[in-house]
């Protein structure tokens, strides 16, 4: 008798092949039969009118600190993710000198918007080297498998101290020491190395992130160390201000050392067509033998703002500041009073923050998120367009949104990947042969962005609901979120529903799969606050042959483990 039988579902096996109806049988954590009719199971899951997919493989998260205290790896855990790769964008917590803990938290808080108080309260450390960090992670059971990359900022800080965050180049001894640490970490099981080269990434105190200005000598030496270790992906985020210069060392690293290079690709408002140039360069590099891949998202990087946010369009107005201390309901009641409303609309912001002062007046790129959330709103639904059509000021429309729905609706600012006011560029990016689906950012951006729900959005929007352009085929969407990411990191035992592979499975009511509106939660250590977004439609998630989630609720089972590349990933 099988341990689990998933009976009568539409199997979308993750390979991109056409879906088919049949049963799935699981024994001892492995898939033993996929398709056709199988015998009885000790537990049976009725999958009629459901789709059966691999568990999602998320290759871009920032749970580096959270996995030391949270066995449920939320919120990715309740979006069908059964494997996640963390340590992206060059930031993380190992290696770590005993006196550098505060600094590493300062960097993570600034770059990834994770409350520093939560990290200070939740993390117990217990390591100095990266191998010791992996040992700590391995000792803790969790709901999914995790894999860790070596973060450049931590390595550089460990070797160079405060100088690691400056523009100064590392000397030969520094470079040799960094390469040695990276090789040691990879041999201990790290799955890759990551670095940040973007001006957008700053520590919470405004300082540069170590590694941001590293020269090609340093980067190539690290690539050489990765080649000696025999595995690992080199992951990077960069502004690519000089694409030719960046691609030169990327191609050299990929060709000379045989190391796959992954870089983040997005569309910026200031250069809306640059992504096409970069993909053309990526294609040429690949045709020339360099394994270079662009990492792309499936929806805009969009800030979510309401009256509970730290910043909103009225947060620095004198009349609002006078009532900011009131509970939400009292604030809403006050803002609905004609006299206060008139004063507020007549005032100018007192904010001196150039970023926020500018963004809060971008009414052409400001939308009501709504319920269900709309992540591809048309231009005519912008605050500016609604104001023009109704003969009102944009600020009036904003105030109506902020005070409606009990103050729990959201203003949506899609500031990356939405320059065309359409997701068509993302459609083209996702379908390009030299891209990978990425950028869900689970565990990060707690106060403004809520993209860990990207796997659920991929299926519901791109394979079913989109009306403003072509859909992805269901089989294609599933492959993007499973087998392709797994293969990129050498995780050949998962990402497909094939007999003999690890039994990571989602059973989904595809017709009812729906994203709920985001909400605030104070569930991090030290009552840390973050944005969460749940989804309905996941009947069950299975990891390593064990049901971990049923209808959005954790079962308490914790079969997940640390993946050690070189031991587990081959």
XYZ file of C-alpha atoms in Angstrom:
570
model
C 0.000 0.000 0.000
C 1.267 3.455 -0.876
C 1.812 6.116 1.805
C -0.194 8.727 -0.112
C -2.234 8.534 -3.297
C -3.386 11.708 -5.027
C -6.394 10.470 -6.927
C -7.773 11.597 -10.281
C -6.173 15.024 -10.731
C -4.945 16.859 -13.810
C -1.214 16.258 -13.584
C 0.924 19.200 -14.728
C 4.286 17.542 -14.271
C 6.620 20.559 -14.437
C 8.399 19.538 -17.640
C 6.222 21.704 -19.887
C 4.639 18.613 -21.454
C 0.847 18.525 -21.923
C -1.137 17.896 -18.759
C -2.837 14.541 -18.303
C -5.314 12.975 -15.904
C -4.175 10.292 -13.530
C -3.098 9.300 -10.049
C 0.127 10.064 -8.194
C 1.533 7.607 -5.645
C 4.086 8.387 -2.941
C 6.188 6.074 -0.780
C 9.043 6.873 1.601
C 9.234 10.481 0.472
C 9.519 9.614 -3.229
C 7.198 9.594 -6.194
C 6.684 5.960 -7.193
C 3.972 6.302 -9.839
C 2.695 9.257 -11.872
C -0.270 8.763 -14.186
C -2.725 5.988 -14.813
C -4.519 4.248 -11.968
C -2.568 3.169 -8.896
C -3.411 1.040 -5.900
C -4.687 2.153 -2.524
C -2.934 4.564 -0.202
C -2.874 4.851 3.571
C -3.934 8.424 2.899
C -5.815 9.451 -0.216
C -6.303 12.975 -1.522
C -9.215 13.525 -3.878
C -7.818 15.644 -6.716
C -10.780 15.508 -9.077
C -11.258 18.970 -10.627
C -7.851 19.909 -9.256
C -4.412 20.330 -10.774
C -1.446 18.436 -9.365
C 1.910 20.158 -9.754
C 5.424 19.929 -8.370
C 6.128 21.925 -5.237
C 7.369 25.383 -6.181
C 11.107 26.031 -6.316
C 11.758 29.643 -5.334
C 15.293 30.695 -6.279
C 15.200 34.211 -4.798
C 14.437 34.721 -1.117
C 15.960 36.461 1.900
C 15.146 34.163 4.800
C 18.800 34.076 5.935
C 17.904 35.259 9.424
C 14.296 34.112 9.640
C 15.111 30.440 9.049
C 16.991 30.429 12.359
C 13.704 30.923 14.257
C 10.749 30.256 11.897
C 10.232 26.591 10.926
C 7.329 27.563 8.614
C 9.382 29.916 6.435
C 6.396 32.198 6.029
C 4.960 33.623 3.892
C 6.458 31.431 1.128
C 5.374 28.306 2.963
C 1.673 28.961 2.414
C 2.144 29.698 -1.294
C 3.147 26.182 -2.264
C 6.918 26.654 -2.045
C 8.758 23.491 -1.037
C 12.324 24.619 -1.829
C 13.827 28.092 -1.478
C 17.254 29.528 -2.257
C 18.309 32.379 0.024
C 21.431 34.517 0.351
C 20.634 36.570 -2.731
C 21.776 40.102 -3.603
C 25.040 39.829 -1.704
C 23.568 40.175 1.804
C 23.423 37.655 4.626
C 24.798 36.676 8.010
C 27.821 34.447 7.438
C 30.705 34.549 7.797
C 30.345 36.817 10.817
C 32.937 38.082 13.258
C 31.519 38.218 16.825
C 31.692 42.019 16.753
C 29.996 42.382 13.340
C 26.481 41.151 14.164
C 25.020 44.635 14.502
C 26.620 45.706 11.232
C 25.287 42.729 9.280
C 21.792 43.363 10.633
C 22.139 47.045 9.690
C 22.944 45.991 6.110
C 20.068 43.518 5.861
C 17.611 45.994 7.363
C 18.590 48.672 4.866
C 18.814 46.547 1.737
C 15.912 44.186 2.308
C 13.654 46.194 4.651
C 13.537 43.526 7.368
C 13.012 45.090 10.816
C 16.324 45.197 12.632
C 14.545 44.745 15.955
C 13.111 41.431 14.736
C 16.518 40.221 13.575
C 18.155 41.241 16.857
C 15.443 39.489 18.854
C 15.017 36.398 16.703
C 18.558 35.419 15.761
C 20.672 33.497 18.255
C 23.748 33.288 16.015
C 26.031 30.474 17.167
C 28.374 30.596 14.168
C 31.305 32.505 12.777
C 32.259 30.710 9.564
C 29.862 29.871 6.758
C 30.217 26.095 7.346
C 29.211 26.691 10.976
C 26.178 28.669 9.774
C 25.151 25.711 7.625
C 25.531 23.410 10.627
C 23.147 25.611 12.636
C 20.602 25.584 9.796
C 20.891 21.827 9.385
C 20.049 21.223 13.040
C 16.603 22.817 12.762
C 13.634 21.049 11.104
C 11.350 23.152 8.935
C 8.428 22.954 6.540
C 10.499 23.161 3.337
C 14.006 22.600 2.057
C 16.360 25.573 2.089
C 19.613 26.259 0.256
C 22.071 29.039 1.049
C 24.354 31.216 -1.054
C 27.492 32.962 0.217
C 26.883 36.738 0.472
C 29.665 38.976 -0.794
C 28.994 41.744 1.736
C 29.495 39.401 4.691
C 32.642 37.881 3.166
C 34.149 41.293 2.419
C 33.244 42.614 5.866
C 34.809 39.565 7.495
C 38.073 40.038 5.612
C 38.321 43.826 5.356
C 36.248 45.153 8.261
C 35.000 48.694 7.838
C 37.029 49.128 4.639
C 34.796 46.553 2.976
C 32.059 49.139 2.466
C 34.291 51.688 0.746
C 35.255 52.212 -2.871
C 38.801 51.026 -2.186
C 39.869 47.919 -4.057
C 40.819 44.856 -2.077
C 44.528 44.096 -2.089
C 45.960 40.746 -3.128
C 45.838 39.335 0.404
C 42.210 40.401 0.809
C 41.245 38.819 -2.494
C 43.008 35.576 -1.638
C 41.283 35.443 1.757
C 37.841 36.087 0.236
C 38.360 33.423 -2.417
C 39.410 30.945 0.257
C 36.283 31.663 2.338
C 33.996 31.254 -0.695
C 35.619 27.972 -1.686
C 35.347 26.681 1.883
C 31.663 27.635 2.018
C 30.872 25.950 -1.289
C 32.681 22.783 -0.268
C 30.607 22.787 2.921
C 27.404 22.910 0.872
C 26.660 26.500 -0.135
C 24.746 26.460 -3.409
C 26.192 29.652 -4.857
C 27.645 33.113 -4.285
C 25.884 36.470 -4.594
C 26.880 40.113 -4.856
C 25.229 43.537 -5.085
C 26.425 46.304 -7.412
C 23.458 48.676 -7.308
C 23.170 52.141 -5.803
C 19.664 51.197 -4.637
C 21.161 48.945 -1.968
C 22.253 50.839 1.134
C 22.494 49.799 4.763
C 19.974 51.217 7.230
C 22.471 53.915 8.226
C 22.901 54.964 4.570
C 26.328 53.405 4.092
C 27.318 51.441 1.008
C 27.045 47.662 0.947
C 30.389 45.912 1.015
C 31.199 44.598 -2.442
C 29.260 47.251 -4.347
C 32.460 48.625 -5.878
C 34.507 45.433 -6.159
C 36.655 45.339 -9.293
C 36.823 42.545 -11.830
C 40.022 41.136 -10.308
C 38.190 40.387 -7.082
C 35.130 38.975 -8.836
C 37.153 36.752 -11.147
C 39.169 35.410 -8.216
C 35.926 34.429 -6.514
C 34.813 32.778 -9.767
C 38.053 30.824 -9.791
C 37.351 29.671 -6.227
C 33.899 28.518 -7.314
C 35.453 26.550 -10.153
C 37.821 24.843 -7.716
C 34.875 23.893 -5.517
C 33.198 22.360 -8.560
C 29.718 23.863 -8.303
C 27.745 27.017 -7.575
C 25.847 29.827 -9.275
C 27.199 33.405 -9.268
C 24.146 35.628 -8.609
C 24.281 39.402 -9.031
C 22.169 42.537 -8.904
C 23.619 45.542 -10.716
C 22.500 48.865 -12.168
C 24.344 47.856 -15.368
C 25.117 51.503 -16.043
C 27.902 50.338 -18.343
C 26.532 47.065 -19.745
C 29.571 46.385 -21.930
C 31.953 46.606 -18.971
C 29.770 44.447 -16.740
C 29.172 41.840 -19.410
C 32.911 41.706 -20.116
C 33.794 40.325 -16.696
C 30.598 38.268 -16.488
C 31.440 36.540 -19.767
C 35.054 36.047 -18.720
C 33.967 34.512 -15.428
C 31.460 32.221 -17.137
C 33.798 31.118 -19.932
C 37.092 30.974 -18.081
C 35.796 29.277 -14.950
C 32.658 27.547 -16.211
C 30.519 29.256 -13.569
C 26.864 30.067 -14.372
C 26.186 33.791 -13.896
C 22.699 35.034 -13.016
C 21.898 38.762 -13.062
C 18.658 40.541 -12.188
C 16.789 42.124 -15.108
C 14.017 44.685 -14.605
C 12.407 47.503 -16.544
C 13.019 51.000 -15.181
C 10.836 53.989 -15.965
C 13.889 56.067 -16.920
C 15.093 53.557 -19.543
C 12.005 51.563 -20.518
C 13.647 49.676 -23.407
C 17.061 48.932 -21.910
C 15.932 45.430 -20.944
C 15.757 44.561 -24.627
C 19.395 45.584 -25.106
C 20.437 43.519 -22.099
C 18.587 40.434 -23.299
C 20.224 40.791 -26.709
C 23.612 40.898 -24.986
C 22.645 37.877 -22.898
C 21.723 35.927 -26.008
C 25.011 36.821 -27.716
C 26.982 35.818 -24.633
C 25.188 32.471 -24.465
C 25.766 31.851 -28.149
C 29.441 32.540 -27.488
C 29.599 29.864 -24.805
C 29.038 31.959 -21.666
C 26.385 30.587 -19.301
C 24.682 33.887 -18.442
C 21.016 34.077 -17.452
C 18.727 37.004 -16.649
C 16.521 36.693 -13.559
C 13.067 38.203 -14.084
C 9.901 38.658 -12.072
C 6.297 37.918 -12.937
C 4.722 41.142 -11.693
C 5.760 44.747 -11.040
C 7.840 45.649 -8.046
C 5.140 47.766 -6.461
C 5.013 49.680 -3.226
C 1.833 49.161 -1.204
C 0.751 52.093 0.962
C -2.179 52.835 3.246
C -2.830 54.859 6.393
C -0.908 52.329 8.477
C 2.237 52.782 6.371
C 5.165 54.827 7.581
C 4.852 57.086 4.546
C 1.760 57.970 2.533
C 0.765 61.039 0.480
C -0.477 62.926 3.575
C 1.856 61.593 6.263
C 3.952 64.790 6.360
C 1.058 67.267 6.126
C 0.656 69.337 9.324
C -3.058 68.562 9.686
C -2.435 64.825 9.377
C 0.475 64.862 11.808
C -1.876 66.385 14.383
C -4.051 63.229 14.289
C -1.388 60.621 13.421
C -1.326 59.349 17.020
C -4.991 58.311 16.924
C -6.121 54.709 16.328
C -6.906 53.902 12.692
C -10.685 54.121 13.077
C -10.466 57.509 14.781
C -8.111 58.813 12.116
C -10.505 57.762 9.370
C -13.416 59.422 11.141
C -11.389 62.618 11.505
C -10.310 62.571 7.859
C -13.944 62.341 6.772
C -14.798 65.605 8.488
C -15.224 68.333 5.827
C -13.207 70.975 7.684
C -10.164 68.780 8.294
C -10.380 67.335 4.812
C -10.371 70.838 3.303
C -7.370 71.914 5.387
C -5.478 68.760 4.484
C -6.083 69.174 0.760
C -5.003 72.817 0.917
C -1.652 72.013 2.561
C 1.704 71.091 1.055
C 3.845 68.287 2.406
C 6.640 69.221 4.776
C 8.695 66.170 3.802
C 12.346 66.799 2.955
C 12.871 63.235 1.739
C 13.470 63.617 -1.991
C 12.520 60.010 -2.776
C 9.175 60.080 -0.995
C 8.285 63.678 -1.831
C 8.631 62.867 -5.540
C 6.941 59.468 -5.454
C 3.916 60.730 -3.556
C 3.109 63.089 -6.444
C 3.393 60.470 -9.209
C -0.376 60.246 -9.637
C -0.011 58.862 -13.171
C 1.577 55.764 -11.633
C -0.642 55.449 -8.572
C -3.576 53.033 -8.507
C -6.127 51.579 -6.129
C -5.116 47.954 -5.565
C -8.644 46.760 -4.819
C -10.110 43.392 -3.887
C -9.304 41.170 -5.663
C -5.930 42.881 -6.076
C -5.233 44.150 -9.599
C -1.531 44.103 -10.435
C -2.002 45.062 -14.089
C -4.281 48.116 -13.889
C -4.826 50.037 -17.150
C -3.682 53.670 -17.477
C -7.270 54.920 -17.258
C -7.455 53.576 -13.705
C -4.569 55.707 -12.446
C -5.349 58.341 -9.828
C -4.411 61.014 -12.356
C -6.768 59.651 -15.027
C -9.678 59.269 -12.590
C -9.153 62.808 -11.328
C -9.074 64.203 -14.861
C -12.238 62.332 -15.851
C -14.138 63.446 -12.740
C -12.907 67.033 -12.670
C -11.346 66.597 -9.238
C -7.850 66.931 -7.828
C -5.738 63.749 -7.634
C -5.245 64.341 -3.904
C -9.003 64.020 -3.398
C -9.029 60.628 -5.120
C -6.095 59.501 -2.962
C -7.834 60.583 0.232
C -10.990 58.706 -0.788
C -8.965 55.519 -1.329
C -7.054 55.860 1.945
C -10.213 56.361 4.010
C -12.358 53.789 2.188
C -12.730 50.124 3.153
C -12.014 50.907 6.785
C -8.585 52.211 5.824
C -7.481 48.793 4.651
C -7.386 49.316 0.913
C -4.080 50.092 -0.688
C -2.449 52.597 -2.969
C -0.338 50.668 -5.445
C 2.849 52.213 -6.904
C 4.292 49.824 -9.550
C 7.637 51.611 -9.840
C 9.651 48.815 -11.517
C 8.494 46.652 -14.449
C 5.542 48.890 -15.324
C 6.923 51.687 -17.493
C 4.528 50.695 -20.312
C 1.541 50.549 -17.901
C 1.306 46.943 -19.013
C 2.920 43.613 -18.110
C 3.699 42.808 -21.728
C 7.459 43.376 -21.201
C 7.380 40.832 -18.376
C 5.559 38.369 -20.617
C 8.344 38.723 -23.184
C 11.026 38.454 -20.502
C 9.567 35.311 -18.932
C 9.347 33.542 -22.305
C 12.891 34.404 -23.382
C 15.169 31.328 -23.635
C 17.878 32.919 -21.478
C 15.809 33.990 -18.469
C 14.675 32.384 -15.220
C 11.659 33.252 -13.105
C 12.872 34.842 -9.877
C 12.497 37.848 -7.544
C 9.724 36.679 -5.209
C 11.869 38.108 -2.379
C 10.278 36.008 0.361
C 11.220 37.242 3.823
C 12.187 40.711 2.595
C 10.647 44.158 1.995
C 8.371 43.833 4.981
C 7.058 47.391 5.008
C 6.371 48.239 1.368
C 6.369 45.236 -0.958
C 4.612 41.889 -0.682
C 5.874 39.678 -3.484
C 6.313 36.304 -1.770
C 2.877 35.516 -3.208
C 4.379 35.584 -6.726
C 3.965 31.801 -7.311
C 0.228 32.084 -6.694
C 0.028 35.201 -8.863
C 1.884 33.451 -11.673
C -0.792 30.772 -11.931
C -3.885 32.859 -11.248
C -3.000 35.890 -13.377
C -0.733 34.605 -16.128
C -2.348 31.215 -16.739
C -6.016 32.142 -16.137
C -7.132 35.724 -15.457
C -5.112 38.086 -17.621
C -7.233 40.229 -19.922
C -4.779 42.845 -21.193
C -2.614 40.521 -23.279
C -1.766 36.881 -23.951
C -1.763 34.212 -21.275
C 0.933 31.721 -20.455
C -0.021 28.111 -20.961
C -0.641 26.334 -17.672
C 2.120 23.837 -18.407
C 4.554 26.641 -19.210
C 3.721 28.569 -16.047
C 4.211 25.486 -13.869
C 7.571 24.701 -15.486
C 8.768 28.255 -14.898
C 8.075 27.884 -11.185
C 9.424 24.370 -10.731
C 11.756 22.440 -13.037
C 13.554 25.395 -14.605
C 14.624 26.928 -11.303
C 15.577 23.538 -9.878
C 17.712 22.681 -12.900
C 19.515 26.035 -12.777
C 20.832 25.189 -9.323
C 21.523 21.537 -10.042
C 18.597 20.325 -7.946
C 17.868 17.393 -10.207
C 15.854 15.457 -7.611
C 12.877 17.859 -7.642
C 10.826 20.234 -9.750
C 9.166 17.475 -11.814
C 6.503 14.878 -11.122
C 8.518 11.872 -12.240
C 8.786 8.497 -10.559
C 11.924 8.266 -8.456
C 12.147 11.968 -7.623
C 11.460 13.675 -4.316
C 7.740 13.883 -3.550
C 7.209 17.644 -3.454
C 3.660 18.234 -4.698
C 0.902 20.850 -4.746
C -2.773 19.983 -5.133
C -4.541 23.149 -6.280
C -8.131 24.089 -6.971
C -7.082 26.094 -10.011
C -10.539 27.553 -10.601
C -10.637 28.972 -7.072
C -6.997 30.006 -6.734
C -7.168 33.626 -5.583
C -4.904 36.152 -3.926
C -6.333 37.939 -0.932
C -5.511 41.611 -0.328
C -2.298 42.223 1.623
C -2.583 42.931 5.323
C -0.381 44.101 8.155
C 0.804 41.527 10.681
C 2.853 41.980 13.873
C 4.132 38.411 13.948
C 7.904 38.842 13.724
C 10.064 38.709 16.865
C 9.852 41.840 19.028
C 6.386 42.413 17.515
C 8.040 43.250 14.220
C 5.604 44.295 11.509
C 5.380 42.992 7.968
C 3.038 42.718 5.006
C 1.456 39.324 4.391
C -0.716 38.099 1.542
C -2.511 34.773 1.648
C -4.065 32.777 -1.165
C -7.034 30.454 -1.305
C -7.068 27.394 -3.548
C -4.193 25.284 -2.198
C -5.850 22.051 -1.090
C -2.564 20.503 -0.006
C 1.192 20.973 -0.181
C 3.413 17.928 0.226
C 7.155 18.111 0.960
C 9.313 14.978 0.932
C 6.181 12.844 0.928
C 4.596 14.539 3.956
C 1.549 16.834 3.908
C 2.741 20.158 5.314
C -0.217 22.438 4.469
C -3.944 21.779 4.081
C -6.217 24.535 2.809
C -3.750 27.193 3.895
C -3.163 25.817 7.381
C 0.091 24.220 8.518
C -0.227 20.594 9.597
C 2.736 20.832 11.966
C 4.847 18.427 9.910
C 8.424 19.639 9.386
C 10.142 17.386 6.825
C 12.312 20.146 5.325
C 16.069 20.196 5.585
C 19.132 22.097 4.513
C 20.311 21.244 1.014
C 24.084 20.925 0.878
C 25.256 21.354 -2.690
C 27.713 18.713 -3.725
C 26.083 16.231 -1.370
C 22.344 16.689 -1.898
C 22.036 18.611 -5.158
C 23.678 16.154 -7.503
